[in-house]
GROMACS .gro file of C-alpha atoms in nm:
model
  216
    1MET     CA    1  10.282  -6.099  -0.127
    2SER     CA    2   9.932  -6.222  -0.046
    3ARG     CA    3   9.637  -5.993  -0.090
    4PRO     CA    4   9.498  -5.849   0.234
    5PRO     CA    5   9.198  -6.052   0.358
    6VAL     CA    6   8.977  -5.743   0.355
    7ALA     CA    7   8.991  -5.732  -0.026
    8VAL     CA    8   8.823  -6.072  -0.039
    9ALA     CA    9   8.598  -6.019   0.261
   10GLU     CA   10   8.436  -5.696   0.142
   11PRO     CA   11   8.263  -5.845  -0.169
   12ARG     CA   12   8.145  -6.138   0.042
   13LEU     CA   13   8.005  -5.900   0.302
   14ARG     CA   14   7.826  -5.705   0.031
   15ASP     CA   15   7.680  -6.027  -0.109
   16ALA     CA   16   7.572  -6.132   0.239
   17ASP     CA   17   7.408  -5.793   0.300
   18ARG     CA   18   7.224  -5.812  -0.033
   19SER     CA   19   7.104  -6.165   0.040
   20GLN     CA   20   6.979  -6.076   0.385
   21GLN     CA   21   6.804  -5.764   0.258
   22ALA     CA   22   6.639  -5.963  -0.022
   23ILE     CA   23   6.518  -6.217   0.235
   24LEU     CA   24   6.384  -5.942   0.464
   25MET     CA   25   6.193  -5.774   0.180
   26ALA     CA   26   6.048  -6.105   0.062
   27ALA     CA   27   5.955  -6.199   0.419
   28ARG     CA   28   5.795  -5.859   0.477
   29ASP     CA   29   5.565  -5.910   0.179
   30GLU     CA   30   5.487  -6.271   0.276
   31PHE     CA   31   5.407  -6.186   0.638
   32ALA     CA   32   5.202  -5.882   0.533
   33GLU     CA   33   4.993  -6.096   0.298
   34HIS     CA   34   4.953  -6.410   0.508
   35GLY     CA   35   5.038  -6.320   0.867
   36LEU     CA   36   5.286  -6.511   1.076
   37GLY     CA   37   5.073  -6.824   1.088
   38GLY     CA   38   5.003  -6.840   0.716
   39ALA     CA   39   5.349  -6.740   0.591
   40ARG     CA   40   5.565  -7.012   0.440
   41VAL     CA   41   5.944  -7.018   0.445
   42ASP     CA   42   5.949  -7.193   0.105
   43ARG     CA   43   5.761  -6.902  -0.052
   44ILE     CA   44   5.986  -6.647   0.119
   45ALA     CA   45   6.298  -6.816  -0.018
   46GLU     CA   46   6.142  -6.830  -0.363
   47ARG     CA   47   6.041  -6.462  -0.348
   48ALA     CA   48   6.395  -6.369  -0.240
   49GLY     CA   49   6.557  -6.585  -0.506
   50VAL     CA   50   6.770  -6.773  -0.252
   51ASP     CA   51   6.807  -7.131  -0.138
   52LYS     CA   52   6.606  -7.213   0.175
   53ARG     CA   53   6.923  -7.335   0.344
   54LEU     CA   54   7.073  -6.987   0.303
   55LEU     CA   55   6.765  -6.836   0.462
   56TYR     CA   56   6.806  -7.062   0.764
   57TYR     CA   57   7.175  -6.976   0.775
   58TYR     CA   58   7.090  -6.611   0.839
   59PHE     CA   59   6.766  -6.660   1.033
   60GLU     CA   60   6.722  -6.950   1.273
   61ASN     CA   61   6.351  -7.006   1.214
   62LYS     CA   62   6.033  -6.834   1.098
   63ASP     CA   63   5.983  -6.655   1.430
   64SER     CA   64   6.332  -6.505   1.427
   65LEU     CA   65   6.277  -6.396   1.067
   66PHE     CA   66   5.946  -6.234   1.163
   67LEU     CA   67   6.118  -6.044   1.444
   68ALA     CA   68   6.390  -5.928   1.203
   69VAL     CA   69   6.118  -5.801   0.967
   70LEU     CA   70   5.947  -5.613   1.251
   71GLU     CA   71   6.275  -5.456   1.360
   72ASP     CA   72   6.355  -5.355   1.002
   73THR     CA   73   6.007  -5.208   0.966
   74TYR     CA   74   6.054  -4.993   1.275
   75ARG     CA   75   6.402  -4.894   1.157
   76SER     CA   76   6.250  -4.768   0.832
   77ILE     CA   77   5.986  -4.546   0.993
   78ARG     CA   78   6.222  -4.412   1.258
   79THR     CA   79   6.484  -4.331   0.991
   80ALA     CA   80   6.221  -4.148   0.784
   81GLU     CA   81   6.110  -3.952   1.092
   82GLN     CA   82   6.465  -3.834   1.152
   83GLN     CA   83   6.460  -3.669   0.809
   84LEU     CA   84   6.187  -3.436   0.935
   85HIS     CA   85   6.440  -3.254   1.159
   86LEU     CA   86   6.165  -3.188   1.410
   87THR     CA   87   6.392  -3.022   1.664
   88ASP     CA   88   6.467  -2.748   1.410
   89LEU     CA   89   6.099  -2.650   1.385
   90PRO     CA   90   5.880  -2.436   1.611
   91PRO     CA   91   5.700  -2.664   1.861
   92ALA     CA   92   5.349  -2.645   1.712
   93GLU     CA   93   5.480  -2.693   1.359
   94ALA     CA   94   5.690  -2.990   1.474
   95VAL     CA   95   5.387  -3.165   1.627
   96ARG     CA   96   5.181  -3.097   1.315
   97ARG     CA   97   5.463  -3.223   1.090
   98LEU     CA   98   5.496  -3.546   1.291
   99THR     CA   99   5.120  -3.598   1.282
  100GLU     CA  100   5.102  -3.546   0.906
  101PHE     CA  101   5.405  -3.767   0.850
  102THR     CA  102   5.257  -4.052   1.055
  103TRP     CA  103   4.930  -4.044   0.860
  104ASN     CA  104   5.102  -4.032   0.522
  105TYR     CA  105   5.355  -4.299   0.613
  106TYR     CA  106   5.080  -4.541   0.713
  107ILE     CA  107   4.899  -4.478   0.384
  108GLU     CA  108   5.215  -4.524   0.179
  109HIS     CA  109   5.325  -4.834   0.374
  110PRO     CA  110   5.014  -5.046   0.438
  111GLU     CA  111   5.239  -5.343   0.516
  112PHE     CA  112   5.343  -5.162   0.835
  113LEU     CA  113   4.988  -5.182   0.968
  114THR     CA  114   4.931  -5.544   0.867
  115LEU     CA  115   5.259  -5.653   1.026
  116LEU     CA  116   5.165  -5.481   1.350
  117ASN     CA  117   4.820  -5.640   1.337
  118SER     CA  118   4.986  -5.981   1.305
  119GLU     CA  119   5.223  -5.913   1.594
  120ASN     CA  120   4.934  -5.798   1.812
  121LEU     CA  121   4.754  -6.126   1.742
  122HIS     CA  122   5.059  -6.289   1.900
  123ARG     CA  123   5.043  -6.049   2.198
  124GLY     CA  124   5.365  -5.870   2.103
  125ARG     CA  125   5.579  -6.168   2.205
  126HIS     CA  126   5.841  -6.102   1.935
  127LEU     CA  127   5.888  -5.731   1.998
  128GLY     CA  128   5.876  -5.798   2.370
  129GLN     CA  129   6.211  -5.975   2.345
  130SER     CA  130   6.370  -5.713   2.120
  131ARG     CA  131   6.603  -5.464   2.288
  132ARG     CA  132   6.679  -5.325   1.943
  133ALA     CA  133   6.315  -5.225   1.888
  134ARG     CA  134   6.306  -5.040   2.220
  135GLU     CA  135   6.635  -4.865   2.145
  136MET     CA  136   6.509  -4.751   1.804
  137ASN     CA  137   6.194  -4.600   1.951
  138SER     CA  138   6.359  -4.423   2.245
  139PRO     CA  139   6.502  -4.133   2.038
  140LEU     CA  140   6.154  -4.048   1.907
  141VAL     CA  141   6.019  -4.026   2.261
  142ALA     CA  142   6.315  -3.809   2.362
  143THR     CA  143   6.266  -3.580   2.061
  144LEU     CA  144   5.895  -3.541   2.127
  145GLY     CA  145   5.966  -3.473   2.492
  146GLU     CA  146   6.211  -3.200   2.394
  147ILE     CA  147   5.955  -3.042   2.160
  148LEU     CA  148   5.690  -3.047   2.431
  149GLU     CA  149   5.925  -2.885   2.682
  150ARG     CA  150   6.023  -2.612   2.434
  151GLY     CA  151   5.657  -2.545   2.372
  152ARG     CA  152   5.581  -2.532   2.743
  153ALA     CA  153   5.875  -2.300   2.813
  154ALA     CA  154   5.761  -2.068   2.533
  155GLY     CA  155   5.408  -2.059   2.673
  156VAL     CA  156   5.268  -2.230   2.362
  157PHE     CA  157   5.195  -2.575   2.505
  158ARG     CA  158   5.035  -2.668   2.831
  159GLY     CA  159   5.251  -2.864   3.074
  160GLY     CA  160   5.231  -3.219   3.201
  161ILE     CA  161   5.203  -3.393   2.862
  162ASP     CA  162   5.352  -3.742   2.849
  163PRO     CA  163   5.536  -3.780   2.513
  164VAL     CA  164   5.462  -4.153   2.501
  165GLN     CA  165   5.090  -4.098   2.550
  166LEU     CA  166   5.092  -3.820   2.293
  167TYR     CA  167   5.265  -4.034   2.032
  168ILE     CA  168   5.025  -4.323   2.097
  169SER     CA  169   4.739  -4.081   2.032
  170ILE     CA  170   4.899  -3.953   1.710
  171ALA     CA  171   4.960  -4.308   1.588
  172GLY     CA  172   4.626  -4.441   1.711
  173LEU     CA  173   4.413  -4.176   1.541
  174SER     CA  174   4.566  -4.281   1.208
  175TYR     CA  175   4.608  -4.652   1.276
  176PHE     CA  176   4.252  -4.729   1.382
  177TYR     CA  177   4.097  -4.540   1.093
  178LEU     CA  178   4.313  -4.709   0.830
  179SER     CA  179   4.315  -5.059   0.981
  180ASN     CA  180   3.937  -5.057   1.014
  181ASN     CA  181   3.846  -4.858   0.703
  182HIS     CA  182   3.654  -5.148   0.543
  183THR     CA  183   3.420  -5.201   0.838
  184LEU     CA  184   3.388  -4.828   0.910
  185SER     CA  185   3.309  -4.755   0.545
  186ALA     CA  186   3.047  -5.030   0.547
  187ILE     CA  187   2.865  -4.928   0.862
  188PHE     CA  188   2.868  -4.554   0.789
  189GLY     CA  189   2.800  -4.587   0.418
  190ARG     CA  190   3.104  -4.381   0.314
  191ASN     CA  191   3.419  -4.443   0.120
  192LEU     CA  192   3.659  -4.345   0.396
  193LEU     CA  193   3.962  -4.381   0.169
  194SER     CA  194   3.846  -4.140  -0.100
  195PRO     CA  195   4.083  -3.844  -0.148
  196LYS     CA  196   3.828  -3.610   0.012
  197ALA     CA  197   3.774  -3.837   0.311
  198ARG     CA  198   4.147  -3.884   0.366
  199SER     CA  199   4.206  -3.508   0.354
  200GLU     CA  200   3.923  -3.449   0.603
  201ARG     CA  201   4.060  -3.717   0.833
  202LEU     CA  202   4.411  -3.569   0.837
  203SER     CA  203   4.272  -3.223   0.915
  204HIS     CA  204   4.065  -3.373   1.197
  205ILE     CA  205   4.365  -3.556   1.346
  206CYS     CA  206   4.580  -3.242   1.340
  207ASP     CA  207   4.300  -3.039   1.502
  208VAL     CA  208   4.257  -3.299   1.777
  209ILE     CA  209   4.629  -3.331   1.855
  210LEU     CA  210   4.707  -2.960   1.844
  211GLY     CA  211   4.389  -2.880   2.034
  212TYR     CA  212   4.520  -3.106   2.313
  213VAL     CA  213   4.875  -2.969   2.335
  214LEU     CA  214   4.815  -2.597   2.276
  215ARG     CA  215   4.733  -2.370   2.568
  216ASP     CA  216   4.391  -2.209   2.572
   0.00000   0.00000   0.00000
Protein backbone atom coordinates (compact mmCIF):
# COMPACT_ATOMS: atom_id res chain seq x y z
CA MET A 1 0.00 0.00 0.00
CA SER A 2 1.40 3.39 -0.97
CA ARG A 3 1.96 6.02 1.66
CA PRO A 4 -0.64 8.80 1.71
CA PRO A 5 0.59 11.87 -0.23
CA VAL A 6 0.14 14.08 2.83
CA ALA A 7 3.03 12.29 4.58
CA VAL A 8 5.38 13.46 1.85
CA ALA A 9 3.74 16.84 1.31
CA GLU A 10 3.91 18.03 4.92
CA PRO A 11 7.75 18.09 5.20
CA ARG A 12 7.92 19.84 1.83
CA LEU A 13 5.41 22.42 3.00
CA ARG A 14 7.40 22.99 6.16
CA ASP A 15 10.59 23.43 4.11
CA ALA A 16 8.79 25.84 1.80
CA ASP A 17 7.47 27.84 4.76
CA ARG A 18 10.95 28.01 6.31
CA SER A 19 12.49 29.13 3.02
CA GLN A 20 9.90 31.83 2.46
CA GLN A 21 10.24 33.09 6.03
CA ALA A 22 14.03 33.18 5.71
CA ILE A 23 13.68 35.18 2.50
CA LEU A 24 11.21 37.60 4.12
CA MET A 25 13.48 38.20 7.12
CA ALA A 26 16.52 38.72 4.89
CA ALA A 27 14.55 41.04 2.61
CA ARG A 28 13.23 43.00 5.60
CA ASP A 29 16.78 43.71 6.77
CA GLU A 30 17.98 44.55 3.24
CA PHE A 31 15.09 46.92 2.52
CA ALA A 32 15.42 48.53 5.96
CA GLU A 33 19.12 49.21 5.37
CA HIS A 34 19.06 50.24 1.72
CA GLY A 35 15.47 51.13 0.83
CA LEU A 36 13.64 49.67 -2.12
CA GLY A 37 15.88 51.37 -4.67
CA GLY A 38 19.16 50.36 -3.08
CA ALA A 39 18.22 46.80 -2.11
CA ARG A 40 19.71 43.98 -4.16
CA VAL A 41 18.10 40.61 -4.76
CA ASP A 42 21.53 38.93 -4.83
CA ARG A 43 22.24 40.16 -1.30
CA ILE A 44 18.80 39.09 -0.09
CA ALA A 45 19.30 35.57 -1.41
CA GLU A 46 22.74 35.43 0.19
CA ARG A 47 21.38 36.70 3.53
CA ALA A 48 18.61 34.08 3.40
CA GLY A 49 20.99 31.29 2.42
CA VAL A 50 18.94 30.35 -0.65
CA ASP A 51 19.51 30.24 -4.38
CA LYS A 52 18.29 33.34 -6.21
CA ARG A 53 16.16 31.15 -8.46
CA LEU A 54 14.27 29.90 -5.40
CA LEU A 55 13.65 33.48 -4.33
CA TYR A 56 12.13 34.26 -7.72
CA TYR A 57 10.08 31.07 -7.50
CA TYR A 58 8.30 32.40 -4.43
CA PHE A 59 8.37 36.11 -5.27
CA GLU A 60 7.99 37.33 -8.85
CA ASN A 61 10.28 40.35 -8.58
CA LYS A 62 11.76 42.82 -6.11
CA ASP A 63 8.57 44.86 -5.91
CA SER A 64 6.42 41.86 -5.04
CA LEU A 65 8.99 40.85 -2.41
CA PHE A 66 8.91 44.37 -0.95
CA LEU A 67 5.11 44.21 -0.73
CA ALA A 68 5.33 40.81 0.99
CA VAL A 69 7.75 42.31 3.53
CA LEU A 70 5.40 45.24 4.18
CA GLU A 71 2.45 42.90 4.65
CA ASP A 72 4.45 40.70 7.01
CA THR A 73 5.55 43.77 8.95
CA TYR A 74 1.95 44.87 9.44
CA ARG A 75 0.95 41.33 10.37
CA SER A 76 3.58 41.35 13.12
CA ILE A 77 2.44 44.60 14.74
CA ARG A 78 -1.25 43.76 14.45
CA THR A 79 -0.64 40.31 15.98
CA ALA A 80 1.27 41.90 18.87
CA GLU A 81 -1.56 44.40 19.42
CA GLN A 82 -4.07 41.57 19.71
CA GLN A 83 -2.10 40.25 22.69
CA LEU A 84 -2.99 43.43 24.58
CA HIS A 85 -6.64 42.29 24.87
CA LEU A 86 -7.74 45.91 24.73
CA THR A 87 -11.45 45.12 24.78
CA ASP A 88 -11.02 43.55 28.23
CA LEU A 89 -9.70 46.82 29.71
CA PRO A 90 -11.51 49.94 30.92
CA PRO A 91 -11.67 52.46 28.04
CA ALA A 92 -9.10 54.97 29.34
CA GLU A 93 -6.67 52.21 30.28
CA ALA A 94 -7.13 50.60 26.86
CA VAL A 95 -6.24 53.84 25.05
CA ARG A 96 -3.23 54.37 27.29
CA ARG A 97 -2.09 50.76 26.77
CA LEU A 98 -2.35 51.08 22.99
CA THR A 99 -0.44 54.38 23.07
CA GLU A 100 2.35 52.92 25.21
CA PHE A 101 2.50 49.80 23.08
CA THR A 102 2.81 51.79 19.85
CA TRP A 103 5.69 53.87 21.22
CA ASN A 104 7.56 50.85 22.58
CA TYR A 105 6.97 48.78 19.46
CA TYR A 106 8.46 51.49 17.25
CA ILE A 107 11.52 51.71 19.50
CA GLU A 108 11.99 47.95 19.55
CA HIS A 109 11.39 47.57 15.79
CA PRO A 110 13.17 50.47 14.06
CA GLU A 111 12.95 48.55 10.77
CA PHE A 112 9.19 49.17 10.84
CA LEU A 113 9.75 52.92 10.56
CA THR A 114 12.42 52.70 7.86
CA LEU A 115 10.27 50.37 5.76
CA LEU A 116 7.35 52.78 5.99
CA ASN A 117 9.64 55.68 5.10
CA SER A 118 10.72 53.79 1.99
CA GLU A 119 7.15 52.99 1.00
CA ASN A 120 6.14 56.62 1.46
CA LEU A 121 8.94 57.65 -0.90
CA HIS A 122 7.14 55.50 -3.45
CA ARG A 123 3.79 57.14 -2.60
CA GLY A 124 2.36 53.98 -1.05
CA ARG A 125 1.99 52.27 -4.43
CA HIS A 126 2.71 48.80 -3.02
CA LEU A 127 0.33 48.94 -0.06
CA GLY A 128 -2.23 50.64 -2.27
CA GLN A 129 -2.66 47.38 -4.19
CA SER A 130 -2.75 45.18 -1.09
CA ARG A 131 -6.18 44.04 0.06
CA ARG A 132 -4.44 41.95 2.71
CA ALA A 133 -2.91 45.04 4.34
CA ARG A 134 -6.31 46.73 4.54
CA GLU A 135 -7.92 43.60 5.97
CA MET A 136 -5.22 43.31 8.65
CA ASN A 137 -5.72 46.90 9.77
CA SER A 138 -9.53 46.86 9.83
CA PRO A 139 -9.82 44.90 13.13
CA LEU A 140 -7.70 47.50 14.92
CA VAL A 141 -10.00 50.29 13.76
CA ALA A 142 -13.04 48.25 14.83
CA THR A 143 -11.50 47.55 18.25
CA LEU A 144 -10.62 51.19 18.82
CA GLY A 145 -14.09 52.21 17.72
CA GLU A 146 -15.60 49.81 20.24
CA ILE A 147 -13.39 51.19 23.02
CA LEU A 148 -14.37 54.75 22.15
CA GLU A 149 -18.06 53.88 22.16
CA ARG A 150 -17.77 52.13 25.54
CA GLY A 151 -16.03 55.19 26.92
CA ARG A 152 -18.68 57.51 25.51
CA ALA A 153 -21.53 55.36 26.85
CA ALA A 154 -19.90 55.34 30.30
CA GLY A 155 -19.54 59.12 30.25
CA VAL A 156 -15.73 58.87 30.29
CA PHE A 157 -14.98 59.88 26.69
CA ARG A 158 -16.44 62.67 24.66
CA GLY A 159 -18.37 61.65 21.55
CA GLY A 160 -17.68 62.10 17.87
CA ILE A 161 -14.12 60.73 17.85
CA ASP A 162 -13.06 59.06 14.61
CA PRO A 163 -11.05 55.91 15.49
CA VAL A 164 -8.95 56.23 12.33
CA GLN A 165 -8.00 59.82 13.11
CA LEU A 166 -7.24 58.88 16.71
CA TYR A 167 -4.97 56.02 15.71
CA ILE A 168 -3.15 58.22 13.19
CA SER A 169 -2.52 60.69 16.01
CA ILE A 170 -1.26 57.95 18.34
CA ALA A 171 1.05 56.58 15.65
CA GLY A 172 2.10 60.01 14.37
CA LEU A 173 3.15 61.38 17.76
CA SER A 174 5.58 58.46 18.09
CA TYR A 175 6.55 58.09 14.43
CA PHE A 176 7.58 61.68 13.77
CA TYR A 177 9.64 61.95 16.93
CA LEU A 178 11.56 58.73 16.28
CA SER A 179 11.94 59.10 12.51
CA ASN A 180 13.28 62.63 12.90
CA ASN A 181 15.21 62.23 16.15
CA HIS A 182 18.59 63.02 14.54
CA THR A 183 17.51 66.37 13.10
CA LEU A 184 15.39 67.26 16.14
CA SER A 185 18.27 66.43 18.50
CA ALA A 186 20.60 68.56 16.40
CA ILE A 187 18.44 71.66 16.18
CA PHE A 188 17.31 71.60 19.82
CA GLY A 189 20.66 70.56 21.24
CA ARG A 190 19.25 67.55 23.11
CA ASN A 191 19.72 63.82 22.98
CA LEU A 192 16.09 62.96 22.32
CA LEU A 193 16.74 59.23 22.58
CA SER A 194 18.25 59.28 26.06
CA PRO A 195 16.28 57.18 28.58
CA LYS A 196 15.06 60.35 30.30
CA ALA A 197 13.97 61.97 27.04
CA ARG A 198 12.17 58.83 25.88
CA SER A 199 10.31 58.55 29.19
CA GLU A 200 9.29 62.23 29.00
CA ARG A 201 8.12 61.80 25.43
CA LEU A 202 5.92 58.79 26.25
CA SER A 203 4.34 60.65 29.17
CA HIS A 204 3.69 63.62 26.88
CA ILE A 205 2.07 61.45 24.19
CA CYS A 206 -0.21 59.75 26.72
CA ASP A 207 -1.22 63.12 28.19
CA VAL A 208 -2.02 64.51 24.74
CA ILE A 209 -4.06 61.50 23.60
CA LEU A 210 -5.98 61.04 26.84
CA GLY A 211 -6.48 64.78 27.14
CA TYR A 212 -8.21 64.66 23.74
CA VAL A 213 -10.50 61.69 24.38
CA LEU A 214 -11.47 62.26 28.02
CA ARG A 215 -14.45 64.45 28.87
CA ASP A 216 -13.75 67.67 30.74
